[in-house]
Coordinates of C-alpha atoms in Angstrom, one line a residue:
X137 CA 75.7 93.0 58.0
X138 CA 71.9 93.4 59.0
X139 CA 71.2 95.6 62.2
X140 CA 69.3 93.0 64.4
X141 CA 68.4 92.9 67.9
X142 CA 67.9 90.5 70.5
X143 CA 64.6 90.8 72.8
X144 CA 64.6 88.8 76.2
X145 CA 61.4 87.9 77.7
X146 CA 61.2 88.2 81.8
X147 CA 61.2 84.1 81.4
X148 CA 64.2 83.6 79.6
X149 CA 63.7 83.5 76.3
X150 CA 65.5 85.5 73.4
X151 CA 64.2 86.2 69.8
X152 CA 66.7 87.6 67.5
X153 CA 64.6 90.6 65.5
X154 CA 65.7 92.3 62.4
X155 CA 65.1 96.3 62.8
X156 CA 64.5 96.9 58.8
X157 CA 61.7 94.0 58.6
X158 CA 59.9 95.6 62.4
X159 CA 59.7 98.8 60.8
X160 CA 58.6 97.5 57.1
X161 CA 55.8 95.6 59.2
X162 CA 55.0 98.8 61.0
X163 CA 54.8 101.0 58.3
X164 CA 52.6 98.5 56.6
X165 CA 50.4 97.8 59.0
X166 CA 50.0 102.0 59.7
X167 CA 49.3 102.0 55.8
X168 CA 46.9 98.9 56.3
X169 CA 44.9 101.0 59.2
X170 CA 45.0 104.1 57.4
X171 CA 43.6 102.9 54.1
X172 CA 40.8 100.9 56.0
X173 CA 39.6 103.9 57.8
X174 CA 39.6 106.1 54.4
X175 CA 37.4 103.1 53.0
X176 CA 35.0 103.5 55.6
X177 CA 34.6 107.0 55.3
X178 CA 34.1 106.6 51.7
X179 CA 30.8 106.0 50.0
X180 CA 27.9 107.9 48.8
X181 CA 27.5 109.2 52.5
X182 CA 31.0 109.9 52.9
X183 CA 32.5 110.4 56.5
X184 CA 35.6 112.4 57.8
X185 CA 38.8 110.7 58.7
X186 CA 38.4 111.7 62.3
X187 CA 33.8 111.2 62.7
X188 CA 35.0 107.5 61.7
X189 CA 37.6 106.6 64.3
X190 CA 34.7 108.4 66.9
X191 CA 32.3 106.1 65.7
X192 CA 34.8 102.9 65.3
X193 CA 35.2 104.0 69.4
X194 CA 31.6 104.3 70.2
X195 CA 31.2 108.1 69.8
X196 CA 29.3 108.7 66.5
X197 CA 25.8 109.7 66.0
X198 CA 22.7 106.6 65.6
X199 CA 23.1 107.2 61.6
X200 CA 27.4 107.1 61.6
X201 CA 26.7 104.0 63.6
X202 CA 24.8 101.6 61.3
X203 CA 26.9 103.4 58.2
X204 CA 30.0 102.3 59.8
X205 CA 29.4 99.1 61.9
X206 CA 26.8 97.4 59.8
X207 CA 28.0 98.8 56.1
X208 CA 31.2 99.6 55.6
X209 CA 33.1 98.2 58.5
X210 CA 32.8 93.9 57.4
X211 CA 33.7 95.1 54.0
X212 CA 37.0 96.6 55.1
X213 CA 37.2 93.4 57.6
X214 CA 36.7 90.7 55.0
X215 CA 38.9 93.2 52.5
X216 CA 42.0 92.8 55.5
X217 CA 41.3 89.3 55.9
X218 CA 41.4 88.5 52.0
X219 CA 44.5 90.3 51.6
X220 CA 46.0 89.1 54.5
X221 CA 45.5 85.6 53.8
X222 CA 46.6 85.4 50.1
X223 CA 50.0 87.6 51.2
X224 CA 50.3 84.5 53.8
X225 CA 49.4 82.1 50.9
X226 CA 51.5 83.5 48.4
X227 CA 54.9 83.8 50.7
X228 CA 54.1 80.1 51.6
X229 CA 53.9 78.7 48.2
X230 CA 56.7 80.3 47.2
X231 CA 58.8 79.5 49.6
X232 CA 58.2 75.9 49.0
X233 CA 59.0 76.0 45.5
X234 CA 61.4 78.3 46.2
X235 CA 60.1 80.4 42.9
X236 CA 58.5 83.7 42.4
X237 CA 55.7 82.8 40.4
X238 CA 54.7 80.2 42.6
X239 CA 51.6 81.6 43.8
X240 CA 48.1 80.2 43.8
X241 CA 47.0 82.2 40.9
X242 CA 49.7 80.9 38.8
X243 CA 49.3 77.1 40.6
X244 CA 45.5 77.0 39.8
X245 CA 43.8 77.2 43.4
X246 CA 42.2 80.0 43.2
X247 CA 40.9 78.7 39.6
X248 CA 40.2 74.9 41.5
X249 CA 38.4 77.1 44.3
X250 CA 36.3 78.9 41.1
X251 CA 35.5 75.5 39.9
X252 CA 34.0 74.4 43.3
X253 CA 32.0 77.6 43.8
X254 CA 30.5 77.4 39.8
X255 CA 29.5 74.0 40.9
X256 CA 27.3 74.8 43.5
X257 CA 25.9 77.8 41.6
X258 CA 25.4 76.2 38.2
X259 CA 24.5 72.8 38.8
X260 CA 23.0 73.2 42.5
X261 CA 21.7 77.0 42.9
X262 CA 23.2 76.7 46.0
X263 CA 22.9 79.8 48.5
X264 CA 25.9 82.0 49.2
X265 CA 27.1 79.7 52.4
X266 CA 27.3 76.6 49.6
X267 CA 29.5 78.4 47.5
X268 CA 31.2 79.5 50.1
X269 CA 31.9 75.6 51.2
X270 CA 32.2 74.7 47.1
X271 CA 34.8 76.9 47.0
X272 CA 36.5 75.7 50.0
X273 CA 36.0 72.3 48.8
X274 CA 37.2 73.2 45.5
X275 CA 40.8 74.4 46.4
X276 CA 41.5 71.7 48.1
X277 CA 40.8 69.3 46.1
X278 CA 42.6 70.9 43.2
X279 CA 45.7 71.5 46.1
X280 CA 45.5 67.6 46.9
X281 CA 45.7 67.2 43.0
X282 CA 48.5 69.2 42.5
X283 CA 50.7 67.8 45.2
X284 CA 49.9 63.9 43.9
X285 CA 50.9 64.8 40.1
X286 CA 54.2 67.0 41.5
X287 CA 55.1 64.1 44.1
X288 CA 58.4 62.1 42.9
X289 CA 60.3 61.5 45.9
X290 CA 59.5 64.7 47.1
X291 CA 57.9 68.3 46.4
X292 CA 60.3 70.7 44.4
X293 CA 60.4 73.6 42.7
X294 CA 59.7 74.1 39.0
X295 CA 57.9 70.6 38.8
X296 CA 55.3 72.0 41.3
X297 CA 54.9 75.3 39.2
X298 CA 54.9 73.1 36.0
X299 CA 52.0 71.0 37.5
X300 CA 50.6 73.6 38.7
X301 CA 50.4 75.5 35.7
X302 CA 48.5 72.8 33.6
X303 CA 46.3 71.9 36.2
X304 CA 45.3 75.6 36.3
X305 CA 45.2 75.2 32.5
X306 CA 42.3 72.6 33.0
X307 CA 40.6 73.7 35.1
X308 CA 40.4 77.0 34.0
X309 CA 38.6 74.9 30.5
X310 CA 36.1 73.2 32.9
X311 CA 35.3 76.6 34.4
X312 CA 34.5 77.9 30.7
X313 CA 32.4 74.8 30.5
X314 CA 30.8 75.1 33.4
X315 CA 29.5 78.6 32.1
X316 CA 28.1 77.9 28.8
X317 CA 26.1 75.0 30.8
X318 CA 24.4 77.6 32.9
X319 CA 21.3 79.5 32.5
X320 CA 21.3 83.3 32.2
X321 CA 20.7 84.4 35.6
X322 CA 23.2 81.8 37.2
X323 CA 25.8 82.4 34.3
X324 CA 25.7 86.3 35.1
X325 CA 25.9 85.6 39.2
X326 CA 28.9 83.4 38.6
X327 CA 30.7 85.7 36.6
X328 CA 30.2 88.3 39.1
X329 CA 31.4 86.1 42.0
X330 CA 34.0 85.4 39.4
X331 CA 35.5 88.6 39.2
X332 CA 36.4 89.2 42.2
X333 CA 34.5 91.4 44.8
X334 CA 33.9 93.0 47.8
X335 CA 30.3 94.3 47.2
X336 CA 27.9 93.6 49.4
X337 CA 30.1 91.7 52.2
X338 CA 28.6 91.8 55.8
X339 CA 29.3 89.7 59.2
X340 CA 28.4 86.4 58.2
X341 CA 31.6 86.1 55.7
X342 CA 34.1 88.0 58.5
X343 CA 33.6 85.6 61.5
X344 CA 34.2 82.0 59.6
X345 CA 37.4 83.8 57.9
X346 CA 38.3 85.4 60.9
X347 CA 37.9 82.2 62.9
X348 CA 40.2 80.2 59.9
X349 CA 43.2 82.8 60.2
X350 CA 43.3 82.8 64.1
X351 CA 44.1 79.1 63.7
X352 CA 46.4 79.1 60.9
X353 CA 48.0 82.2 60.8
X354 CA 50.3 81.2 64.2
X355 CA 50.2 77.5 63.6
X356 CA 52.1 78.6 60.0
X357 CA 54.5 81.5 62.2
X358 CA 55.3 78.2 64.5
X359 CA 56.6 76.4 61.6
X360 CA 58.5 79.3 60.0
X361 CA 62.2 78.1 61.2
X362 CA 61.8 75.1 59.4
X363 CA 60.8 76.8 56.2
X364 CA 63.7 79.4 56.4
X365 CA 65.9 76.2 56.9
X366 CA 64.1 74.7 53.8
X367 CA 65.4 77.0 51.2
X368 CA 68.7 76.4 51.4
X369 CA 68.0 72.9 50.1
X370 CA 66.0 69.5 51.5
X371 CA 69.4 67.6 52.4
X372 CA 71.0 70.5 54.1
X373 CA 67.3 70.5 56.5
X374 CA 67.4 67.1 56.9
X375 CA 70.6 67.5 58.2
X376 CA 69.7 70.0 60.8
X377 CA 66.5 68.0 62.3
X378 CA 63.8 69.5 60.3
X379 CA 61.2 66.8 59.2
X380 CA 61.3 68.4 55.4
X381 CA 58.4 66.3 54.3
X382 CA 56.2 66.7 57.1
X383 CA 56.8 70.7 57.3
X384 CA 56.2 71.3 53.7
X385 CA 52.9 69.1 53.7
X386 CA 51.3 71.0 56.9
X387 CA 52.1 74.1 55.4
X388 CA 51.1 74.1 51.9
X389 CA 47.8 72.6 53.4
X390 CA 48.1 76.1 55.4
X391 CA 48.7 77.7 52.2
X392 CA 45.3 76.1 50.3
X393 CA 43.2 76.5 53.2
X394 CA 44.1 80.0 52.9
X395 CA 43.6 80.7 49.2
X396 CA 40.4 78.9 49.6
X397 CA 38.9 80.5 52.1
X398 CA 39.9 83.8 50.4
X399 CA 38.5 82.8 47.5
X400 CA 35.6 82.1 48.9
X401 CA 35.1 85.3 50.8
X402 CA 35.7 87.8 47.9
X403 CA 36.0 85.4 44.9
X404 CA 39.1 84.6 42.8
X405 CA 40.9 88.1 43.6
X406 CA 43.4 87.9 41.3
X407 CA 47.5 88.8 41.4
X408 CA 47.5 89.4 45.4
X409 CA 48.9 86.3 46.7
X410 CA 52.2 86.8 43.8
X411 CA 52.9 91.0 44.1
X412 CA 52.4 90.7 47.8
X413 CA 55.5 88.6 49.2
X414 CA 57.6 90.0 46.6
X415 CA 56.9 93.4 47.3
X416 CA 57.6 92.6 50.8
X417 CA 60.6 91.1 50.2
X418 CA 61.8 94.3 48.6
X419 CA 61.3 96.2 51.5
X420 CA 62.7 94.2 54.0
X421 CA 65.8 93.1 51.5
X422 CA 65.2 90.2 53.8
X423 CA 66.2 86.6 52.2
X424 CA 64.0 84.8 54.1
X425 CA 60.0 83.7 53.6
X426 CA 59.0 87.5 55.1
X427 CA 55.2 85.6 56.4
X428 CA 54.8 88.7 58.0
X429 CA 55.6 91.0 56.2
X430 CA 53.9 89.6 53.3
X431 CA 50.6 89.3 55.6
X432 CA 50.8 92.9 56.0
X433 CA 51.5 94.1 52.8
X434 CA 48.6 92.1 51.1
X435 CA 45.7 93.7 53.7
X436 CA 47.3 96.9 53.2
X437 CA 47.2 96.1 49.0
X438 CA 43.8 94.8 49.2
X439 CA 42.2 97.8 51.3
X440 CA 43.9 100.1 48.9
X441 CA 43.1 98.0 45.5
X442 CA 38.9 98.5 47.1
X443 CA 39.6 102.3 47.5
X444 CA 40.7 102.9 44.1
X445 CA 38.7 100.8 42.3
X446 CA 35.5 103.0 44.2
X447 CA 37.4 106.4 43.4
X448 CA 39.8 106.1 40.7
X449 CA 37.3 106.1 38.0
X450 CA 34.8 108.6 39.1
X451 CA 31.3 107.7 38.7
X452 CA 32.0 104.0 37.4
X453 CA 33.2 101.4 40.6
X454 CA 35.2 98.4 39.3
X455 CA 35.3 95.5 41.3
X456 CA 38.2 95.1 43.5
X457 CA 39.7 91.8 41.0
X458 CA 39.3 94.5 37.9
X459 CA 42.1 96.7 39.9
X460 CA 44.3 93.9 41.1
X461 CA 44.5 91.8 38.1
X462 CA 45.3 94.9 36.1
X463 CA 48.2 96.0 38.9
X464 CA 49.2 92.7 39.2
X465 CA 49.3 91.5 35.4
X466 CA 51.9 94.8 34.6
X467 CA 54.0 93.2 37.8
X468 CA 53.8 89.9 36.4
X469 CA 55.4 91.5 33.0
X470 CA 57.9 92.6 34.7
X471 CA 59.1 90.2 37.0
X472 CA 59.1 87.9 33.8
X473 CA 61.3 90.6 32.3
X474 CA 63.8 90.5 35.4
X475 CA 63.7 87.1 36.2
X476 CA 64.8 86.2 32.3
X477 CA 67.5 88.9 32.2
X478 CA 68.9 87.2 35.2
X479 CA 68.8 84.0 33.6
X480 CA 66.3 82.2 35.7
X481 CA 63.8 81.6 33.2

């Protein structure tokens, strides 16, 4: 039996809380803090532990300032926020199909958002705020197709990983295309972008991804009881007064808007949105959709994934996608391992 407690708010109202999943969360959002501040401190100017959290608090000198605030700080921000949103992305998608490798890497979102951003760069030299909306555009367009080809009477399961699968198939081939179309200078910008990276990220990518996740981010925790109720089968929700179709459509818009805007912020970082809610979900040995937890543990990935890929290899930085596509193709491996020895695949 699960050690849970019940809180009470001075107005009435009672939420049940499960003391292994509080402390996960807490211990992952220490980690989360902990990492971010190491990142700022690190650099070619690197900065103590504690000469950071004086400046974060007001107290550094005029040059620990701008290194902090105006350098390293919206990197770390946008690095949270990425991470954070494909962890929420991730747990949502596969909840919904209600399988592990249904994450937006594997469904082709992230690829549909690469396709919008190569647009803009290859066939409009757009500016960085274009690709940010290709991208945007992009994934949802390529969510929208997904969910039409996987609709027969409903969304389920395998035949949304299916479709999603060989719609990530095509348009991973029109992203190819899209390259060899492009001139040298645009063809070596989009494979940067590409990659996956947090180089060179300031306040102008934080605030819109910021702004995105204060509105989603609750409006997906306010739908989490139906989604818990979801996986144990669409009749059995119908049956207990949760609007199945309707819940599922709101959040796996939720779920694109996230990956897209992710994307869009750091390019296609790769493997996040499918280690993330699964690692959480080891923690917490919690059955459930663990949205929070799986919040929590992508930031805390992310911020940790940037770190090493600036550190790990001495005088040669990787991007941030090199690290987590690496990590995350060895999970993938083995998850495929597990899941066939357990006769799920």
């Amino acid at each position: 039996m699960r050690n849970t407690r019940t809180l009470r708010t001075p107005g009435g109202l009672s939420v049940r809380a499960d003391v292994r999943v509080l402390a996960v969360v807490g211990a992952l959002l220490l980690a989360a803090a902990a990492a971010s501040v190491v990142l700022i401190g690190t650099g070619d100017f690197p900065i103590s532990f504690g000469d950071v959290l004086r400046t974060l608090a007001g107290n550094g000198t005029a040059g620990q300032d701008f290194i902090v605030n105006e350098l390293r700080l919206p990197r770390v921000l946008v690095g949270l926020l990425v991470g954070a949103s494909l962890g929420l992305g991730g747990a949502l998608f596969q909840s919904v199909s209600r399988n592990p490798l249904g994450s937006p890497d594997v469904l082709g979102l992230s690829q549909g958002a690469t396709s919008g951003a190569l647009v803009v760069i290859v066939l409009l030299s757009g500016s960085a705020a274009q690709v940010t909306v290709g991208a945007l555009i992009g994934g949802l367009v390529t969510g929208l197709a997904i969910y039409l080809l996987a609709w027969k009477q409903g969304v389920h399961g395998y035949r949304l990983v299916l479709v999603g699968i060989g719609v990530s198939a095509v348009v991973t081939a029109v992203n190819g295309y899209l390259l060899t179309k492009a001139d040298l200078v645009d063809a070596t910008r989009a494979v940067v972008w590409m990659t996956g990276s947090l180089d060179g990220r300031d306040w102008s990518q934080v605030w819109p991804l910021l702004a995105l996740c204060a509105v989603l981010v609750p409006l997906v925790l306010l739908n989490a009881r139906g989604l818990r109720m979801m996986e144990m089968g669409d009749d059995v929700s119908n049956a207990l007064g949760v609007r199945v179709e309707r819940v599922r459509m709101l959040l796996m818009v939720a779920a694109v808007l996230l990956t897209a805007a992710a994307t869009a912020a750091a390019g296609p970082v790769s493997f996040v949105a499918l280690t993330a809610p699964q690692l959480a979900r080891r923690l917490t040995r919690s059955p459930g959709p663990n949205l929070v937890p799986s919040l929590c543990m992508g930031a805390a990935l992310l911020v940790t994934a940037d770190w090493a890929s600036q550190r790990a290899f001495g005088a040669d930085q990787l991007p941030v996608g090199v690290v987590t596509g690496v990590l995350g193709g060895v999970y993938l491996l083995w998850l495929l391992v597990t899941e066939r020895r357990a006769g799920r695949i």
